[in-house]
Coordinates of C-alpha atoms and ligand atoms in Angstrom, one line a residue:
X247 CA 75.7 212.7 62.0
X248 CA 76.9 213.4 65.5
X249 CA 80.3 213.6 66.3
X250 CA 82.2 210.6 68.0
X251 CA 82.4 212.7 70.8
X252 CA 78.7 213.0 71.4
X253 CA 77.9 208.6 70.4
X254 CA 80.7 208.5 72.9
X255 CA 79.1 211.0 76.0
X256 CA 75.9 209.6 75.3
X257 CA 76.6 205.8 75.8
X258 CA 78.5 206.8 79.1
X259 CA 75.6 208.5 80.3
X260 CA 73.0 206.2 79.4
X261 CA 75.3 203.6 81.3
X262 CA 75.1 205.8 84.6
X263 CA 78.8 206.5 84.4
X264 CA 78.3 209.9 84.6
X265 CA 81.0 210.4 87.7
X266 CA 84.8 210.6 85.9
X267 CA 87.9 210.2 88.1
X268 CA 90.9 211.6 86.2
X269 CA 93.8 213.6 86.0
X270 CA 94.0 215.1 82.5
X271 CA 96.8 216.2 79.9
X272 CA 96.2 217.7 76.1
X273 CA 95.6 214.8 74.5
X274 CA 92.6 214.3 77.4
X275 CA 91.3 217.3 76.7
X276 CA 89.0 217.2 73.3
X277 CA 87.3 213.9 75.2
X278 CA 86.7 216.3 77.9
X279 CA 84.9 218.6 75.7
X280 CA 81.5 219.7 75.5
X281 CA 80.7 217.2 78.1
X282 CA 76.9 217.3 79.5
X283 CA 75.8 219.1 82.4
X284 CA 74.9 215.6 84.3
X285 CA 78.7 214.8 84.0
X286 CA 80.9 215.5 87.3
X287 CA 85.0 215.2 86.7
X288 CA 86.9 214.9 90.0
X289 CA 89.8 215.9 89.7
X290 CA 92.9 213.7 91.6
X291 CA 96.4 215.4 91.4
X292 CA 98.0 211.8 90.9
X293 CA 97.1 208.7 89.2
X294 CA 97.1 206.6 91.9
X295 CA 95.1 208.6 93.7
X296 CA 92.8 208.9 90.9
X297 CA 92.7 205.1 90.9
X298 CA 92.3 204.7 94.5
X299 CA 89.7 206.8 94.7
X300 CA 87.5 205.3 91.7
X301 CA 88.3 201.5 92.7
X302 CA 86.2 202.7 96.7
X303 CA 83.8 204.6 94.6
X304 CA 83.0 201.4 92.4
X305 CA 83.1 199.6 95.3
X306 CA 81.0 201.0 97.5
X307 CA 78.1 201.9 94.7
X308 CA 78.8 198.2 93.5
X309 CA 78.8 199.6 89.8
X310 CA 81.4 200.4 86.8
X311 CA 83.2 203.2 87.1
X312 CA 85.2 206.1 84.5
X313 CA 88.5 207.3 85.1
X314 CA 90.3 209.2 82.6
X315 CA 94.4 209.2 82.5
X316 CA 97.1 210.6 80.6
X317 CA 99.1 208.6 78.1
X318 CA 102.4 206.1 78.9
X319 CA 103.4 208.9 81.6
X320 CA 100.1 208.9 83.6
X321 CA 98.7 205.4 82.9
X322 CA 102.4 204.4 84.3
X323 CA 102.0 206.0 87.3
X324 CA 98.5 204.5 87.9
X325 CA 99.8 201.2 87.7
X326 CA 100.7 200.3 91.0
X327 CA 97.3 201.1 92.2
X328 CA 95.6 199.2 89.1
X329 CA 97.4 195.9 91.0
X330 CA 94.5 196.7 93.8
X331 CA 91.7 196.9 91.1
X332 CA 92.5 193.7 89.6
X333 CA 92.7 192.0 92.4
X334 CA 89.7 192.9 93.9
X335 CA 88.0 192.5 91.2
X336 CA 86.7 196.1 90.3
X337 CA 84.7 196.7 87.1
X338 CA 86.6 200.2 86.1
X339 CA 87.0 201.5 82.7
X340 CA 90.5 203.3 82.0
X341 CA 90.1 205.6 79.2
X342 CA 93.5 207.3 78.0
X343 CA 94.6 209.7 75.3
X344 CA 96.4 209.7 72.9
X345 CA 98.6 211.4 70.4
X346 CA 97.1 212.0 67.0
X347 CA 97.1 209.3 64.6
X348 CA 99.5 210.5 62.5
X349 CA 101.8 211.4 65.0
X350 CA 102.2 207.7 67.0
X351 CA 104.2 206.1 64.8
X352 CA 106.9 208.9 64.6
X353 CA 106.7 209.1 68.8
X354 CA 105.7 212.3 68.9
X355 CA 106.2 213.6 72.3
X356 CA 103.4 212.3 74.4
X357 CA 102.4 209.2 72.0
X358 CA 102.0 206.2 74.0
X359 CA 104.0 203.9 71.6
X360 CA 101.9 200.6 71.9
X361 CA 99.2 201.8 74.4
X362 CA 97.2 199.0 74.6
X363 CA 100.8 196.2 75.6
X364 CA 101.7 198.8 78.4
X365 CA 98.7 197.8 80.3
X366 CA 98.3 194.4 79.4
X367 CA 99.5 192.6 82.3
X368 CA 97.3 194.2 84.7
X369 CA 93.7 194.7 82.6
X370 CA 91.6 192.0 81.1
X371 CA 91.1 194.4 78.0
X372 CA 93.1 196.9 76.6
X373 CA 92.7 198.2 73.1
X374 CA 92.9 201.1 70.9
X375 CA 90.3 201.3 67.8
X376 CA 91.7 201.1 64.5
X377 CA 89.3 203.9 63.2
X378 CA 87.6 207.1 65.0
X379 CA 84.3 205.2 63.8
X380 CA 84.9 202.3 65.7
X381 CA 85.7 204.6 69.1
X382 CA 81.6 204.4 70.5
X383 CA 81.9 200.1 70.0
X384 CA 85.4 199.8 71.7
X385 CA 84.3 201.8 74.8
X386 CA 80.8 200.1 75.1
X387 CA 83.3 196.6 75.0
X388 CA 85.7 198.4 77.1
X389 CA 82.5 198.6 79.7
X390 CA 80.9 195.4 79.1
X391 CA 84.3 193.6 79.4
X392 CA 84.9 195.3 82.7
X393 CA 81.4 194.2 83.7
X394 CA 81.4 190.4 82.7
X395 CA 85.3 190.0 83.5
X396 CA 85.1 192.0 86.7
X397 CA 88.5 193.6 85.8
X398 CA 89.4 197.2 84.9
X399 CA 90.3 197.3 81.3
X400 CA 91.8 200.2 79.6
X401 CA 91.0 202.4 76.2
X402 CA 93.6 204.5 74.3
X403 CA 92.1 207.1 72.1
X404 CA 94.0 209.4 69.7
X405 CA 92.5 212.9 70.3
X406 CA 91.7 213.7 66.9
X407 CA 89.0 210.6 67.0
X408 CA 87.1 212.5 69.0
X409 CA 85.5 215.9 66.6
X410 CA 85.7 213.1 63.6
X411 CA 81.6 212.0 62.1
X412 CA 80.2 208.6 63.9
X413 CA 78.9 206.5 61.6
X414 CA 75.5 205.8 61.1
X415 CA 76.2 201.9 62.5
X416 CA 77.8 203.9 65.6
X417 CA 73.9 204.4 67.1
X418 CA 73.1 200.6 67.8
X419 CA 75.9 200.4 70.6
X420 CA 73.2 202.7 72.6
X421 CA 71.2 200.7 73.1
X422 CA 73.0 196.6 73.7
X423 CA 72.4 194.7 76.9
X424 CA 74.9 192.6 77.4
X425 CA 74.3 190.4 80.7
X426 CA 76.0 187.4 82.1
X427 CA 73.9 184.3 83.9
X428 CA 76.1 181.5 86.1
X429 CA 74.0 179.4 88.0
X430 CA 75.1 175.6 88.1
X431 CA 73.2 173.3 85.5
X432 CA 70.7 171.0 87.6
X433 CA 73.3 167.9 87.2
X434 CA 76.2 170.3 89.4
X435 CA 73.8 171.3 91.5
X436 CA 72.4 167.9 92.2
X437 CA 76.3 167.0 93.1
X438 CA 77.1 170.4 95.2
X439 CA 74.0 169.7 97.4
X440 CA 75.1 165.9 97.8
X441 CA 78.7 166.4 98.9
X442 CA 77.7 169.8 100.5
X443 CA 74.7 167.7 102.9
X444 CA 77.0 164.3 103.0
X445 CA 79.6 166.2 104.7
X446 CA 80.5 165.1 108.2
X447 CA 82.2 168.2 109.6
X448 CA 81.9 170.8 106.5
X449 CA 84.3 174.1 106.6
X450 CA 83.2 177.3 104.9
X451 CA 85.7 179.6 103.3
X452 CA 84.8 182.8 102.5
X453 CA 86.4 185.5 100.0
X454 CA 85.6 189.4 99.7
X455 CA 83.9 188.5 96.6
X456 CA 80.9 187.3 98.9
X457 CA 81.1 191.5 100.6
X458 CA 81.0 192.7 96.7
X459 CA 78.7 191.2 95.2
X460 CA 76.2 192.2 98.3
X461 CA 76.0 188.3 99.9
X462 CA 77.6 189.3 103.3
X463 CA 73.8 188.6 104.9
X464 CA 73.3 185.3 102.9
X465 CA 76.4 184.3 103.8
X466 CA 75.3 184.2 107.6
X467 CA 72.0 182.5 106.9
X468 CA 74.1 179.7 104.9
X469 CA 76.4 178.8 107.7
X470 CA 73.8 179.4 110.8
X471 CA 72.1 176.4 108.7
X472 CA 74.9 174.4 108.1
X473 CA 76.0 174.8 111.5
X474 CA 79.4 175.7 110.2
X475 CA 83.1 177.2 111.4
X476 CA 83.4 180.0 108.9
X477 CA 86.7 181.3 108.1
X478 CA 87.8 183.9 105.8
X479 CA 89.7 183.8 102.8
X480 CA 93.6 184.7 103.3
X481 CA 94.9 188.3 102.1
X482 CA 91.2 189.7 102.6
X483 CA 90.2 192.5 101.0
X484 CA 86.3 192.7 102.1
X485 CA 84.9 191.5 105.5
X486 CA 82.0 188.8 103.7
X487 CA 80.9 187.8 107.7
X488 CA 80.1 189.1 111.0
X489 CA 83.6 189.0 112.7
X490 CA 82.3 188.5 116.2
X491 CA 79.2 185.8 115.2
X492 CA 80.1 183.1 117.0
X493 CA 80.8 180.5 113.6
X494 CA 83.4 183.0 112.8
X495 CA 87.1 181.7 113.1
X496 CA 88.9 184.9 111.8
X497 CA 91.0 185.6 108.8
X498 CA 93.3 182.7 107.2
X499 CA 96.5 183.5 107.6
X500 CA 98.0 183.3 104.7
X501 CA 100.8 180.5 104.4
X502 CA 100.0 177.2 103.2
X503 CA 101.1 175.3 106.2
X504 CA 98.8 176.8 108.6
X505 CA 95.7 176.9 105.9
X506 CA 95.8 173.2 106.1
X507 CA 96.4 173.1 109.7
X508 CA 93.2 175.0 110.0
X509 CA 91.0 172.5 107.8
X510 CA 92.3 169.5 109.7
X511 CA 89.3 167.1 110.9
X512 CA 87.0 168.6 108.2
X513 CA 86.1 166.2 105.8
X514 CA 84.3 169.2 103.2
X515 CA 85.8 172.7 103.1
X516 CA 83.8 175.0 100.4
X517 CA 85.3 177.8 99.2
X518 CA 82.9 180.8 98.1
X519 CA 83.6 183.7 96.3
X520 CA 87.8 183.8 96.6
X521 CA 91.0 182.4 95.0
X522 CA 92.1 179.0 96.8
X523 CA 94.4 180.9 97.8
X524 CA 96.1 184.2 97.8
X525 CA 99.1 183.0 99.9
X526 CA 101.6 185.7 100.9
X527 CA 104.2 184.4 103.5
X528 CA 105.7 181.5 101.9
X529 CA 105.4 178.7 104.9
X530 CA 105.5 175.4 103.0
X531 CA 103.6 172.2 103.9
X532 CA 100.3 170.2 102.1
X533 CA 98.0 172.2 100.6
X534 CA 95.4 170.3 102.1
X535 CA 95.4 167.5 105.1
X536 CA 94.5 164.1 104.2
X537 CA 90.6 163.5 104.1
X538 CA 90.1 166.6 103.1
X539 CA 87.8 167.7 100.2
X540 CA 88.3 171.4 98.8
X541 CA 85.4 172.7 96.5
X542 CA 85.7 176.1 95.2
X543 CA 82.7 178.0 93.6
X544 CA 84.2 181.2 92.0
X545 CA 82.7 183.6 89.4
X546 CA 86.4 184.6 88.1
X547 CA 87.5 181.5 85.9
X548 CA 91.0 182.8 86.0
X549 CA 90.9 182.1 89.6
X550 CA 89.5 178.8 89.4
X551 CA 91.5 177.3 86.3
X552 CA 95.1 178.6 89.1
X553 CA 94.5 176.8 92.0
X554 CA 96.8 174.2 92.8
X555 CA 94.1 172.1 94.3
X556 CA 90.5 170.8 94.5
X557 CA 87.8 171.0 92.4
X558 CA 86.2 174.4 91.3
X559 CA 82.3 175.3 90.2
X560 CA 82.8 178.3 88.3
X561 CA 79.1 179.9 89.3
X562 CA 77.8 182.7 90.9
X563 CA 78.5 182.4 94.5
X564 CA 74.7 183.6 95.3
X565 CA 72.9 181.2 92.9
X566 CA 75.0 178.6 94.7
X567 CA 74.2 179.9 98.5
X568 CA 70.5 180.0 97.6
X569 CA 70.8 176.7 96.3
X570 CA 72.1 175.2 99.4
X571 CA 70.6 177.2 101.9
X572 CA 67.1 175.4 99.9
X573 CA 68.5 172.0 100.7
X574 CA 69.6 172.6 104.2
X575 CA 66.0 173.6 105.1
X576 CA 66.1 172.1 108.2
X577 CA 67.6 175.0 110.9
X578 CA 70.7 174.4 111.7
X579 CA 72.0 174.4 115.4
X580 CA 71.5 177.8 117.2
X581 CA 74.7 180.0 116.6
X582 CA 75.1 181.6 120.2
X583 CA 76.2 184.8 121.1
X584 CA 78.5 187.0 119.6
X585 CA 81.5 187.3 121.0
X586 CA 81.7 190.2 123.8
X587 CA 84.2 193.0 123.3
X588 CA 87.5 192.8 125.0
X589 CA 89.6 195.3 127.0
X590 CA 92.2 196.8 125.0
X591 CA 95.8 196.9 126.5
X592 CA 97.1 200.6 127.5
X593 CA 100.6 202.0 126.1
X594 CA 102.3 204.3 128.1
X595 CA 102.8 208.3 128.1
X596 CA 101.3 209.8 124.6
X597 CA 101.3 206.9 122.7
X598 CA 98.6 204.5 122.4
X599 CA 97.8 201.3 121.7
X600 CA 96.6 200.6 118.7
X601 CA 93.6 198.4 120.1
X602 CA 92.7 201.3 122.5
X603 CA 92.4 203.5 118.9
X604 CA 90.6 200.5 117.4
X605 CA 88.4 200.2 120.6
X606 CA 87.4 204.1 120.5
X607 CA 85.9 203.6 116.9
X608 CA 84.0 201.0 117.6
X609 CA 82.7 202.5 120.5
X610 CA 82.3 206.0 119.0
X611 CA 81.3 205.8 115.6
X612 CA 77.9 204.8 114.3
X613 CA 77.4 200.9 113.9
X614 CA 77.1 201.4 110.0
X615 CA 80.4 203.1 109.7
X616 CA 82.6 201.8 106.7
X617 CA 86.4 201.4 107.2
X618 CA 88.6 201.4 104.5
X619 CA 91.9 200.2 106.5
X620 CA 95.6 200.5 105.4
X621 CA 97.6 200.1 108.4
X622 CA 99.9 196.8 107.9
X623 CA 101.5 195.9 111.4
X624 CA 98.0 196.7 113.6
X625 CA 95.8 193.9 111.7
X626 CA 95.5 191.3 114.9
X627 CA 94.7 194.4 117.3
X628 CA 92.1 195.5 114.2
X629 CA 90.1 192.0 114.2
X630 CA 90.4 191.7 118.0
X631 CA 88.8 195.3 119.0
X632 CA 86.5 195.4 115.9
X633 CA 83.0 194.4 115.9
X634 CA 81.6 194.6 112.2
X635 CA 78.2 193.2 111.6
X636 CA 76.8 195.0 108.3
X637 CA 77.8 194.3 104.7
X638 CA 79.9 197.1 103.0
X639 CA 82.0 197.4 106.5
X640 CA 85.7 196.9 105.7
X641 CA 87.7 197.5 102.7
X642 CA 91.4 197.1 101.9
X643 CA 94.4 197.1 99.3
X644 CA 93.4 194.1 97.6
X645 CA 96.7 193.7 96.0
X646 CA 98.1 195.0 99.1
X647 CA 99.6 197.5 97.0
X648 CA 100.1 200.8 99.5
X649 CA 98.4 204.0 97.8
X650 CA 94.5 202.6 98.5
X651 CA 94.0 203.5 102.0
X652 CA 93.7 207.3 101.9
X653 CA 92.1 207.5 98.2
X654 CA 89.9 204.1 99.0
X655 CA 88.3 206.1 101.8
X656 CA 87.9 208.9 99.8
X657 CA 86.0 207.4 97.0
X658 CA 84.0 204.6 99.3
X659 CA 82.8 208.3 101.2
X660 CA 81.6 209.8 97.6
X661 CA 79.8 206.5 96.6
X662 CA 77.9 206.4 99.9
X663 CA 77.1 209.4 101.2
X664 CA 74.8 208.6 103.3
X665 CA 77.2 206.1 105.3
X666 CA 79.8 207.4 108.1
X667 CA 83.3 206.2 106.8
X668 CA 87.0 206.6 108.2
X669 CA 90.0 205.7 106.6
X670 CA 92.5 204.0 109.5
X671 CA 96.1 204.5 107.6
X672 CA 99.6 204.2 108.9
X673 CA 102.3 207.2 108.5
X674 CA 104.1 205.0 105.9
X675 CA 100.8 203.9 104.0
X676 CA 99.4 208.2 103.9
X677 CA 102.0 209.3 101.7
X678 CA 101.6 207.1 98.6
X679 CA 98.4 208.4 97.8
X680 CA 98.4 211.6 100.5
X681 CA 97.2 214.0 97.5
X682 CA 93.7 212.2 98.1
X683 CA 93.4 214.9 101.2
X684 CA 92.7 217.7 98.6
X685 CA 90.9 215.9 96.3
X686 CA 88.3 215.4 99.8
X687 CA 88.6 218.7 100.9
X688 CA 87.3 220.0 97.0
X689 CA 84.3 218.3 97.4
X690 CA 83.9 218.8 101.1
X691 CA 83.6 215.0 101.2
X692 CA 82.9 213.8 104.8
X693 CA 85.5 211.8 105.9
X694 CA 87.7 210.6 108.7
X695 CA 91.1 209.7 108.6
X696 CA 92.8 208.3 111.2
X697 CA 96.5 208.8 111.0
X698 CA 98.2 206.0 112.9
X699 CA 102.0 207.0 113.7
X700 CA 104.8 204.7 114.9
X701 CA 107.4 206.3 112.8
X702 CA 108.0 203.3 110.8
X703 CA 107.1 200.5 108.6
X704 CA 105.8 198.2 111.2
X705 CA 104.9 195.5 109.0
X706 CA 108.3 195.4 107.7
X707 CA 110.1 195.2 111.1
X708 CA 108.4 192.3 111.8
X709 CA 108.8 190.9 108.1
X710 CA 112.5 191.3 108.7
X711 CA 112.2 188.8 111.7
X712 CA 110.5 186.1 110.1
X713 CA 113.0 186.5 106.9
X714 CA 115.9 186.3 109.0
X715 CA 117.1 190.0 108.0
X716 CA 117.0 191.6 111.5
X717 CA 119.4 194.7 110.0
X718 CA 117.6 196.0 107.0
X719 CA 117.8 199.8 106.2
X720 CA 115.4 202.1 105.6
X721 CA 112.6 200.8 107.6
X722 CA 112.3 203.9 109.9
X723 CA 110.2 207.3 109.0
X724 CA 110.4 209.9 111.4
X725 CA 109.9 213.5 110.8
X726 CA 106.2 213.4 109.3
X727 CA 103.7 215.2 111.0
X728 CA 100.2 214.8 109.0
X729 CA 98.6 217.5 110.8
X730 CA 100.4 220.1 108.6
X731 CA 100.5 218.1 105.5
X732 CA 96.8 217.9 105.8
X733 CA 96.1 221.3 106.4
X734 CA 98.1 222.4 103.5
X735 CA 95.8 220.5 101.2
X736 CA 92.8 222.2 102.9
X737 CA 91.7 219.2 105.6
X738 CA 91.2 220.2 109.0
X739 CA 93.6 218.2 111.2
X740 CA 94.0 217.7 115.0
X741 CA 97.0 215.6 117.0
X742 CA 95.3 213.6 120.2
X743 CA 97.2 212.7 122.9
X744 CA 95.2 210.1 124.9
X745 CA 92.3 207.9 124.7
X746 CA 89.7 209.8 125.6
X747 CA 90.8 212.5 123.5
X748 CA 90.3 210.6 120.9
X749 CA 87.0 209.0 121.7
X750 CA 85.7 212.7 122.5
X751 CA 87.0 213.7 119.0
X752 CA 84.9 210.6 117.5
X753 CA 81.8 211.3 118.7
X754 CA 81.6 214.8 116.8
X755 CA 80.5 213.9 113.0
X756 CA 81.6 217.0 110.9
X757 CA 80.4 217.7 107.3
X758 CA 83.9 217.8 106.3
X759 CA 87.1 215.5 106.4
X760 CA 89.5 215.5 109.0
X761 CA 92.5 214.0 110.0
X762 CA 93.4 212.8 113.3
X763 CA 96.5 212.3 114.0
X764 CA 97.4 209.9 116.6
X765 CA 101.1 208.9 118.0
X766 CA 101.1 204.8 118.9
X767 CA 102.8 201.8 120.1
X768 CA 104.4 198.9 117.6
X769 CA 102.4 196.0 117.5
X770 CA 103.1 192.6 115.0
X771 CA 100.6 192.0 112.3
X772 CA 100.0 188.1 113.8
Ligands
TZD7 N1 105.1 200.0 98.3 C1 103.8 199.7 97.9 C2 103.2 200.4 96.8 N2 103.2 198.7 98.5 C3 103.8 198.0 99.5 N3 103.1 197.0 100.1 C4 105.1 198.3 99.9 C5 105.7 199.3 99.3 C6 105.8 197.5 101.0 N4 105.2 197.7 102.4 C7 104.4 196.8 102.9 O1 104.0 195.7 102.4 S1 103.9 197.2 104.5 C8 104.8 198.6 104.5 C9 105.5 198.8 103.3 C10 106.4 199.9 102.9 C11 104.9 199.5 105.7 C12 103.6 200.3 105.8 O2 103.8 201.2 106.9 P1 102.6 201.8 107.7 O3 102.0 200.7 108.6 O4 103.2 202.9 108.6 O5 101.5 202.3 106.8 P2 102.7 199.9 109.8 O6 101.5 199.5 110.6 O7 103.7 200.7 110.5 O8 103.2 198.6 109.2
CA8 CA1 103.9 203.0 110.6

């Protein structure tokens, strides 16, 4: 009979999760054994990092992934970056050690007493098997709950489960498909396509689901034919549309008063693929004006048993876009052009503007670049230089928990090789998950990270404003200069100076990552 172990490396690899983010401690260590040539472990030297990084891997490759953490200590610290998996939405498996069996009730130093209730608020599954035998069926649920869910979950295994025999009933877990089907039956379908097509002046919202689950070009065709304003959904994670098509009305911000104000004089708005909604500045009013119908079609059931308002399909957004894009089968009005791409403001001596950076990019680097964005106070300048037309284009903290950006980049640049990316992160944002820089310059991953530096939290100056608390301390960061931290974790770094510094510097493409460092201008996030 093979070992637990071996049940256990086999089912992972028979999956295709064959790629392990972790950073290990003893009772990691006999999982780690023996493990199979077609196994790669990369290695993060923090657990947010580690977390950050698998969440853009999983992301970009669209598929589950591994990561393995220590116990309370090192599951603790990944926490804070789990709050960005959940939220958007990432199917990633958390597999943990644990002290031997005999050794967790007494708290042996390193026992995670109660594994499975420290992660519980943030995973949709956490367990830890009652029996070594059952350790190959809790990590194939542990997989297929991430994948039907869409949620990491987590899996604490004491260490000496792993030499122990599998059981003979351990071999059918090999081979289980487990597969989830949501389209709407025929009777909501009939009712979709009849307030969808009765609709006067009809509104599309759309979420970062419609980016993940690869509908960012369907998406298009839907609203050319519908002859819709498309907005997206507030506190946006994944760019789902073209943000210079000319249906495109920008990003939601996210308050509840000026969510309605923005629906007002449409009779239908239909949500696709997002919460209704992730609201973050709390700006009172109606959730939605009067006359207005809100329907909601959401995969995640969660989101659609929250909302405060409307009605909710819970389907897959694409059966549903398919479906309507069917009925509308008349072409809708021509679209237009895309909008054209504006000058960027200057900032005086070596400081720049922020949209002159954002303007350099999108001059400079290929169209199919990916940009994995974690810079809070520059979002405006981002949507008003940026042109973005490909699916896959823009990721960012879903939870908007800081300690993505840097690792994000990392990971999206592993799971697509073949894509340019560049991580655009501010000098507050780079330090909680800066040990991502070695981690990229390991594996010679090639990346570019655009360090944008103000010298404080921007975002939080102008929170301060709109709060009414002018005076706060311990806004202001001076003293970093990235360009050495970076090159002490082996990534090349340079400092630019001006804007055509920085556009010169763009236009080369090494094989390795870099950081470019570059001084700017405080701008407001709206
Ligand atoms: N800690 C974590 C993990 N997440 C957070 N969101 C915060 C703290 C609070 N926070 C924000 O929400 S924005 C921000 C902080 C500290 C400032 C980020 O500074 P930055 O960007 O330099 O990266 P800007 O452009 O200067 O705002
Ligand atoms: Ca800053």
């Amino acid at each position: 009979m093979p070992s637990v172990r071996r049940v256990s490396h086999e089912l992972l690899e028979r999956r295709g999760l064959t790629t392990i983010f972790g950073n290990p401690g003893s009772n990691e260590l006999p999982f780690l054994a023996e493990l199979p040539d077609s196994f790669r472990y990369v290695l993060g030297l923090h657990e947010g990092a580690v977390v950050g990084m698998a969440d853009g891997y999983a992301q970009a490759t669209g598929r589950p992934v591994l990561v393995n953490l220590h116990a309370a200590s090192g599951s603790g610290n990944a926490m804070g970056a789990l709050t960005n998996a959940v939220a958007s939405r990432t199917p990633m498996v958390v597999v943990a050690g644990q002290q031997v069996r005999p050794a967790i009730g007494p708290e042996a130093n390193l026992a995670s007493v109660d594994a499975p209730a420290l992660m519980k608020p943030l995973v949709g599954w956490a367990a830890e098997p009652a029996c070594a035998e059952d350790v190959p069926r809790a990590l194939a649920q542990a997989l297929f709950e991430a994948e039907l869910q869409r949620r990491p979950t987590y899996l604490s295994v004491p260490y000496d489960d792993w030499a122990a025999e599998a059981g003979e009933n351990c071999l059918p877990i090999l081979d289980r498909q487990v597969e989830r089907g949501s389209a709407p039956s025929g009777e909501q379908a009939r009712r979709l396509v009849e307030r969808v097509t009765g609709a006067r002046r009809p509104l599309l919202v759309l979420g970062g689901d419609i980016d993940s689950a690869g509908l960012f070009d369907d998406a298009v065709r839907l609203a050319e034919r519908l002859g819709s304003p498309v907005w997206a959904a507030p506190s946006l994670f994944r760019l789902p549309f073209p943000n210079r098509h000319p249906l495109f009305r920008g990003v939601l911000p996210a308050g509840i008063k000026p969510v309605s104000e923005a629906f007002e004089g449409h009779d239908l708005v239909l949500v696709l693929g997002a919460p209704a909604f992730r609201y973050h500045e709390y700006l009172p009013g109606r959730y939605l004006p009067e006359g207005t119908r809100l329907i909601q079609v959401t995969d995640d059931a969660s989101a659609a048993a929250r909302a405060p308002m409307g009605e909710a399909l819970v389907a897959a957004p694409g059966a549903v876009i398919d479906l309507l894009v069917n009925a509308l089968d008349a072409p809708g009005e021509a679209a237009g052009e895309y909008r054209p791409d504006p000058e960027p403001p200057t900032a005086e001596g070596d400081r720049l503007h922020p949209e002159e950076v954002f303007a350099a990019l999108r001059d400079r680097m290929p169209r199919d670049t990916a940009y994995v964005v974690e810079s809070t106070s520059t979002n405006s300048a981002w949507w008003r230089q940026m042109d973005l037309r490909r699916s896959g284009s823009y990721y960012f903290p879903a939870a908007g928990g800081l300690g993505f950006g840097l690792p994000g980049a990392v990971g999206v640049a592993m799971g697509q090789p073949d894509r340019p990316v560049v991580g655009v992160v501010g000098d507050g944002s780079a330090n909680y998950g800066i040990t991502a820089l070695w981690t990229a310059a390991q594996h010679r991953v090639p990346l570019t990270v655009v360090l944008l530096r103000n010298g404080t939290y921007g975002a939080l100056r102008w929170f301060g404003g709109l709060l009414g608390v002018p005076d706060a301390p311990g806004l202001d960061i001076p003293g970093l200069d990235f360009t050495r931290i970076a090159e002490g974790y082996g990534v090349a770094s340079q400092h630019v100076r001006s804007a055509e510094e920085l556009r010169a510097v763009l236009a080369e493409h090494p094989d390795h990552p870099r950081l470019v460092q570059v001084d700017t201008v405080l701008t407001t996030p709206s």
